[in-house]
Coordinates of C-alpha atoms in Angstrom, one line a residue:
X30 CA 22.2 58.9 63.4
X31 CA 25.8 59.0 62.8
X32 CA 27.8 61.0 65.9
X33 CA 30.9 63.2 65.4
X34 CA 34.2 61.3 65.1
X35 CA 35.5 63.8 67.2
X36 CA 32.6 62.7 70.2
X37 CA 33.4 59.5 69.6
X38 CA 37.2 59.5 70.1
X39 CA 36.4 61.3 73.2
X40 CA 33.9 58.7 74.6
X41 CA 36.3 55.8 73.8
X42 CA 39.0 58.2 75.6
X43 CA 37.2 58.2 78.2
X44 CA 35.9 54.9 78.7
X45 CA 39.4 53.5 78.6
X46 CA 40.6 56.1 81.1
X47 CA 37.7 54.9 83.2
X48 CA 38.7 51.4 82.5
X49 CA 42.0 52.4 83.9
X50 CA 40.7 54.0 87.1
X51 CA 39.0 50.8 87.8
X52 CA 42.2 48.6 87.0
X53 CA 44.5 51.0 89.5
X54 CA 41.7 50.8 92.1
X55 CA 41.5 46.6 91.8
X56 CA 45.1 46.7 92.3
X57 CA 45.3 49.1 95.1
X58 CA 42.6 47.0 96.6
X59 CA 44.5 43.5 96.4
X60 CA 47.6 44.8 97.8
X61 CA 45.8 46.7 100.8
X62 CA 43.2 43.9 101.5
X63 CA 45.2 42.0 104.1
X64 CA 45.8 45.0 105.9
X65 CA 42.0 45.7 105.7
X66 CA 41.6 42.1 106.8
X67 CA 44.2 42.2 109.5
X68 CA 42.5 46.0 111.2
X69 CA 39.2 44.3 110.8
X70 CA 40.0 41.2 112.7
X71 CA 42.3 43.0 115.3
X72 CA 40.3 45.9 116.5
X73 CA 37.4 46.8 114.3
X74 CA 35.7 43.0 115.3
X75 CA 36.8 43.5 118.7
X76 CA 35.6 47.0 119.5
X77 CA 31.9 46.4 118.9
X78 CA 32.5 42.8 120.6
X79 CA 33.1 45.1 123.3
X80 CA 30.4 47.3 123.1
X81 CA 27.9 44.0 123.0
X82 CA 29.5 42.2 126.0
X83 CA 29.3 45.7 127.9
X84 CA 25.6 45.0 127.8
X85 CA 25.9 41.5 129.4
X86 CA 26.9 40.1 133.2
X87 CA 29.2 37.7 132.3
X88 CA 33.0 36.5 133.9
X89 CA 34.3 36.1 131.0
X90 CA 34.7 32.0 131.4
X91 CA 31.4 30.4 131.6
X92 CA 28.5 29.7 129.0
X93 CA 26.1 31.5 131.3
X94 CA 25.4 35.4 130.4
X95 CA 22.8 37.3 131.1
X96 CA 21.9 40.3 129.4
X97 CA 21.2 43.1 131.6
X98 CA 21.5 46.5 128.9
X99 CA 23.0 49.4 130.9
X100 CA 23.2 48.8 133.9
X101 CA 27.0 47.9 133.7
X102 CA 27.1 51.4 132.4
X103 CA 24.9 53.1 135.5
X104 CA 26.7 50.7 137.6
X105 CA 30.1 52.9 136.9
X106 CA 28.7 56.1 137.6
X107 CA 28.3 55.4 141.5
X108 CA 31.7 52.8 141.3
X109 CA 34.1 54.8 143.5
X110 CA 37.0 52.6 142.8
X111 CA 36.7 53.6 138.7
X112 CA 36.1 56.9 139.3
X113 CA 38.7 57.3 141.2
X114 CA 41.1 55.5 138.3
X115 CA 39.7 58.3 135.8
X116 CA 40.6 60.6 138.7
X117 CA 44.5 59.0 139.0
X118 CA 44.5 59.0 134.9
X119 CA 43.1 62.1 134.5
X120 CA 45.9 63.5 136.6
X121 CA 48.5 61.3 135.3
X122 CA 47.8 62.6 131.4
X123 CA 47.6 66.5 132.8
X124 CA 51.3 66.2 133.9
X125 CA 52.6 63.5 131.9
X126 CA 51.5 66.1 129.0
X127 CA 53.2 69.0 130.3
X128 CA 56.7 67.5 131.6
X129 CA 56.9 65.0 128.4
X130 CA 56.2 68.4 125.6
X131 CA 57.8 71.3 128.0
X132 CA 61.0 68.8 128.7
X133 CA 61.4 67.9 124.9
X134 CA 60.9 71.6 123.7
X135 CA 63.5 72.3 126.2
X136 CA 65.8 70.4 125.2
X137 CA 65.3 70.3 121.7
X138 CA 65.9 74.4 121.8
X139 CA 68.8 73.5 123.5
X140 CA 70.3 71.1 120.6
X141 CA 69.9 73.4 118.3
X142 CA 71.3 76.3 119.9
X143 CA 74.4 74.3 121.2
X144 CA 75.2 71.9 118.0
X145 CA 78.4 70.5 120.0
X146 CA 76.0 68.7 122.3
X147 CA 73.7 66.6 119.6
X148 CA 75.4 63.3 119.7
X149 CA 75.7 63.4 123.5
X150 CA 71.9 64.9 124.3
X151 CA 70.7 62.7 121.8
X152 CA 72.0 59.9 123.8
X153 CA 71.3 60.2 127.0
X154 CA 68.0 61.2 126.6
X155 CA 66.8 58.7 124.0
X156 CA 68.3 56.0 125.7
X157 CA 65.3 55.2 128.2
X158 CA 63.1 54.4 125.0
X159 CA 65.6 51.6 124.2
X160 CA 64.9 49.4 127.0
X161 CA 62.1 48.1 128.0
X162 CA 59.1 49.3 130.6
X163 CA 60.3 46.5 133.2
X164 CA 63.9 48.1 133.5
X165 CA 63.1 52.0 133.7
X166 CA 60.6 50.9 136.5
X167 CA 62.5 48.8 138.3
X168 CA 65.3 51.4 137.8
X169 CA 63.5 54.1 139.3
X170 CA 62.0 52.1 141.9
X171 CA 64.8 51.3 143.1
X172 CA 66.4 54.5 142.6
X173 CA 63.9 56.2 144.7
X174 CA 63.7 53.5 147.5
X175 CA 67.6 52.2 147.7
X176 CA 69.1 55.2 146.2
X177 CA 67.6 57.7 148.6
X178 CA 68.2 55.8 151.8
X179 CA 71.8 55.3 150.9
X180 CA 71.6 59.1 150.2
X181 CA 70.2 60.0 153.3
X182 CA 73.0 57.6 155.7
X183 CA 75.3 60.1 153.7
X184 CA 74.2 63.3 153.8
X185 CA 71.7 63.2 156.6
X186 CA 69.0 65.5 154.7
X187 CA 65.4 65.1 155.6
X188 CA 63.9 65.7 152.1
X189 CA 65.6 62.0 151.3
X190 CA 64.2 60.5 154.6
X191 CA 60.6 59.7 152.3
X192 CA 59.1 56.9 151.6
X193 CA 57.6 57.0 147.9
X194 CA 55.4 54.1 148.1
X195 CA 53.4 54.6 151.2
X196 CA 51.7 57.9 150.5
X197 CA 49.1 58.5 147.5
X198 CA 50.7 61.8 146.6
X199 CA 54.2 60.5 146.2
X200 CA 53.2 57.5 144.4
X201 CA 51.5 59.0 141.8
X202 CA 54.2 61.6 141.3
X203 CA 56.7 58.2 141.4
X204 CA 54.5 56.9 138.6
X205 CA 54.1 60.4 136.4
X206 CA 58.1 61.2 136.6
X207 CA 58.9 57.4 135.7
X208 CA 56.9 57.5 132.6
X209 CA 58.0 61.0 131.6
X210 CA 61.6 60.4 131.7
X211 CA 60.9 57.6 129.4
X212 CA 59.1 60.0 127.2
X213 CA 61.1 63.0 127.1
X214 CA 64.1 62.2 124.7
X215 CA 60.8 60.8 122.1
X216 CA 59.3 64.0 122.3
X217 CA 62.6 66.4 121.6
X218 CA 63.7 64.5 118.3
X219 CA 60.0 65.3 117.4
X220 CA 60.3 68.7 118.2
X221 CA 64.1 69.0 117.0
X222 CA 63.7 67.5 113.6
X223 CA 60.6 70.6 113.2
X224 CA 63.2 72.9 114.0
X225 CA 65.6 71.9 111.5
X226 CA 62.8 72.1 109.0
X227 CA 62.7 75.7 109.8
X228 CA 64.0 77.7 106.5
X229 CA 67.2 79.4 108.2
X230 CA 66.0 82.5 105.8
X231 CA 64.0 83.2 108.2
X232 CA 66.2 83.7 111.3
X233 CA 68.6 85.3 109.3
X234 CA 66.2 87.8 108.2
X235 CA 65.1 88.0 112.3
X236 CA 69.0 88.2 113.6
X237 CA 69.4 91.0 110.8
X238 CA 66.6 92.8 112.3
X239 CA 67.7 92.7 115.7
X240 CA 65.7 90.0 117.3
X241 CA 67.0 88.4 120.7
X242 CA 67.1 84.4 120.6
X243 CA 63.5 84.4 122.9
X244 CA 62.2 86.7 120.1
X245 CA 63.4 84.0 117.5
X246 CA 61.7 81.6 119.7
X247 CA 58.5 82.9 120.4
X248 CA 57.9 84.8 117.3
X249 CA 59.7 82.8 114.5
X250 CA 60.4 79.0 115.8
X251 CA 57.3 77.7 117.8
X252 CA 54.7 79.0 115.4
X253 CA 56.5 77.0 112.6
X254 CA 56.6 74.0 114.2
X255 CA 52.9 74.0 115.2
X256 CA 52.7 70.8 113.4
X257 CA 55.1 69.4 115.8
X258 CA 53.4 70.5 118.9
X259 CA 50.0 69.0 117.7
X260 CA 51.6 65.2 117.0
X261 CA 53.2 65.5 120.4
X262 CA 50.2 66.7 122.1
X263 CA 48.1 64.3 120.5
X264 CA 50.3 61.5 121.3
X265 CA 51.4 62.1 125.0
X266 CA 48.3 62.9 125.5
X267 CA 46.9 59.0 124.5
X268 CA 50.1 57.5 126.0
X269 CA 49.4 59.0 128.7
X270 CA 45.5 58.0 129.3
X271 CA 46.5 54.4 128.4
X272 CA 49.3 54.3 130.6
X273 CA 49.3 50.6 132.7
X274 CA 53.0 49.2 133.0
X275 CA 53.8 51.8 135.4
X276 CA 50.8 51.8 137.6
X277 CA 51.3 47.7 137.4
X278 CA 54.8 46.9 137.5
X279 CA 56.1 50.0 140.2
X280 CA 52.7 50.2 142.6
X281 CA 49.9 47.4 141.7
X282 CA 47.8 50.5 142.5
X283 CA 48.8 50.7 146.0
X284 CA 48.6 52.6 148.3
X285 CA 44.7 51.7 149.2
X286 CA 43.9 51.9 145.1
X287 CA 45.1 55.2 144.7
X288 CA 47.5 54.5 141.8
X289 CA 44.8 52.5 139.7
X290 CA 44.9 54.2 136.2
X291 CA 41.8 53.1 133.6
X292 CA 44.0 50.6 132.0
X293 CA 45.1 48.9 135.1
X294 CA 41.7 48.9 136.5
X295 CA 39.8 47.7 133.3
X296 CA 42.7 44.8 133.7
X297 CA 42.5 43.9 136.9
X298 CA 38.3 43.3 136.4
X299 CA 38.5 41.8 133.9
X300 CA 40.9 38.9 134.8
X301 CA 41.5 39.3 138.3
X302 CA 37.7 39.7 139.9
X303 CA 36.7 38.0 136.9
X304 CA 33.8 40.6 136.1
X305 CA 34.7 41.0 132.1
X306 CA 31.3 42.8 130.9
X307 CA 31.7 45.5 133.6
X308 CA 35.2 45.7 132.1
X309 CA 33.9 45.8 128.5
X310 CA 31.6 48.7 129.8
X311 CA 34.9 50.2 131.5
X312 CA 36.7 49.7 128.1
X313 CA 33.5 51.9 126.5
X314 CA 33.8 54.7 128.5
X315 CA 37.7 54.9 128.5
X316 CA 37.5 54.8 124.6
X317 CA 35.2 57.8 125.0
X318 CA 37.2 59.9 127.4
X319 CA 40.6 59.6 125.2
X320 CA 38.3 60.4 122.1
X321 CA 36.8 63.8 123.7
X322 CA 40.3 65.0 124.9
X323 CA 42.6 64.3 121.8
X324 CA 39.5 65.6 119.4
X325 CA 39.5 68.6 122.1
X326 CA 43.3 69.3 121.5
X327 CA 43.4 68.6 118.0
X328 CA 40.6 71.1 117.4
X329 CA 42.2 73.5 119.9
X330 CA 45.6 73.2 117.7
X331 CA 44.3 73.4 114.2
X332 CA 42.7 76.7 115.3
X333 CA 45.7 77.7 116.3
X334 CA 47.7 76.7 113.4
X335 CA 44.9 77.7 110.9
X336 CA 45.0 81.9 113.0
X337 CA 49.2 81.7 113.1

């Protein structure tokens, strides 16, 4: 039975069109492959290594384990010490949050209202994320320790007369203003370079209208940079959670434990008390916290975006 040549020019079209798809897709594969290679070595491989040493007592050094299922995981549900490093980091991403997106908003507002002040802003606030976490923590320690006393031999107020390291509270609020500074000037390019996306039809349309600069604001400019707030969030939000250097390099946890974030603590199990599959099952349980709150905010924020 002899077919159409009009069916058959179209099979052969699309046979070499599918031969084509397969060529593009070989060469999209070679030239992604050692990247595959690379995230499968680097954190896929590691992750579930992980989740199978949780389920183990071992010190991370000898040939002896012994596998012992959950009970590394039950084990952290009555560990007072790691609940009260979820109840630092917890604390520490709440504020972190807010000071690192409300500062940046701020002063991103503030750039583009006052163009005059870009270059000089732009500076001074994006300079922290220049150096590294060892200076702006030794920086601010010793502003707050050396700075305040020489403050206090001059002036003679009480509020300078404190001493940030010995008291829980003032620690942690030592460690949460440390990291946010170095945040802050991050966070307001983000948000400024969504405000200069803004069509300026818009505002023009608004200022013709009669609209104050708060109306512009909160009716015109945050609602278009939505996609803005929800990388911020998303981000501060796990820099936050997996915050360490601070907690390490300005406290070592002290005083009594009470600056321990999850990082620091999962750290200091594993390779100073040596107990590595109780910090593998820490590891498990921190990985699951960060993933319920971003996948919180980011469903919170789409909802949002998806309504405005």
């Amino acid at each position: 039975m002899l077919l159409h040549p009009k069916v058959v020019e179209r099979s052969m079209h699309n046979k070499k069109t599918l031969l084509l798809q397969v060529k593009q897709n070989r060469q999209v594969l070679i030239f992604t492959l050692p990247a595959i290679i690379t995230i499968v070595i680097m954190f896929i491989f590691p992750f579930f290594s992980g989740i199978r040493y949780a389920c183990f007592n071992w010190n991370g050094l000898s040939s002896d384990y012994q596998f012992v299922g959950l009970a590394n995981f039950r084990a952290l549900l009555k560990d007072e010490t790691f609940l009260m490093a979820v109840k630092f980091s917890l604390k520490v991403m709440f504020w972190s949050v807010i000071i690192q997106n409300f500062g940046g908003l701020l002063l991103a507002l503030l750039l583009d209202a006052v163009p005059k002040l870009k270059t000089v802003l732009r500076t001074t606030f994006f300079l922290p994320n220049v150096f590294s976490a060892i200076v702006v923590v030794f920086a601010w320690q010793f502003l707050l320790t050396e700075g305040f006393s020489k403050l206090y031999e001059i002036f003679g107020w009480n509020f300078l007369n404190v001493s940030w390291f010995s008291s829980p509270a003032l620690a942690g609020w030592a460690i949460i203003l440390t990291s946010s500074w170095g945040a802050v000037g991050y966070y307001m390019l983000i948000y400024f370079t969504g405000l200069q996306a803004i069509d300026q039809t818009y505002l023009e349309a608004a200022m013709l209208d009669g609209a104050s600069w708060l109306e512009q604001v909160f009716r015109i400019k945050l609602p278009l940079i939505m996609p803005s707030f929800i990388i911020s969030l998303f981000t501060s939000t796990m820099n936050a959670m997996k915050s360490f250097d601070c907690s390490y390099l300005m406290t070592k946890g002290a005083p009594f434990g009470s600056t321990k974030t999850i990082a620091y603590q999962i750290y200091y199990d594993a390779y100073q008390a040596f107990k590595f599959s109780y910090a593998s099952a820490e590891s498990v349980v921190f990985f699951l916290l960060i993933l319920v709150f971003t996948g919180f905010e980011l469903f919170v924020l789409n909802m949002r975006r998806e309504k405005s």
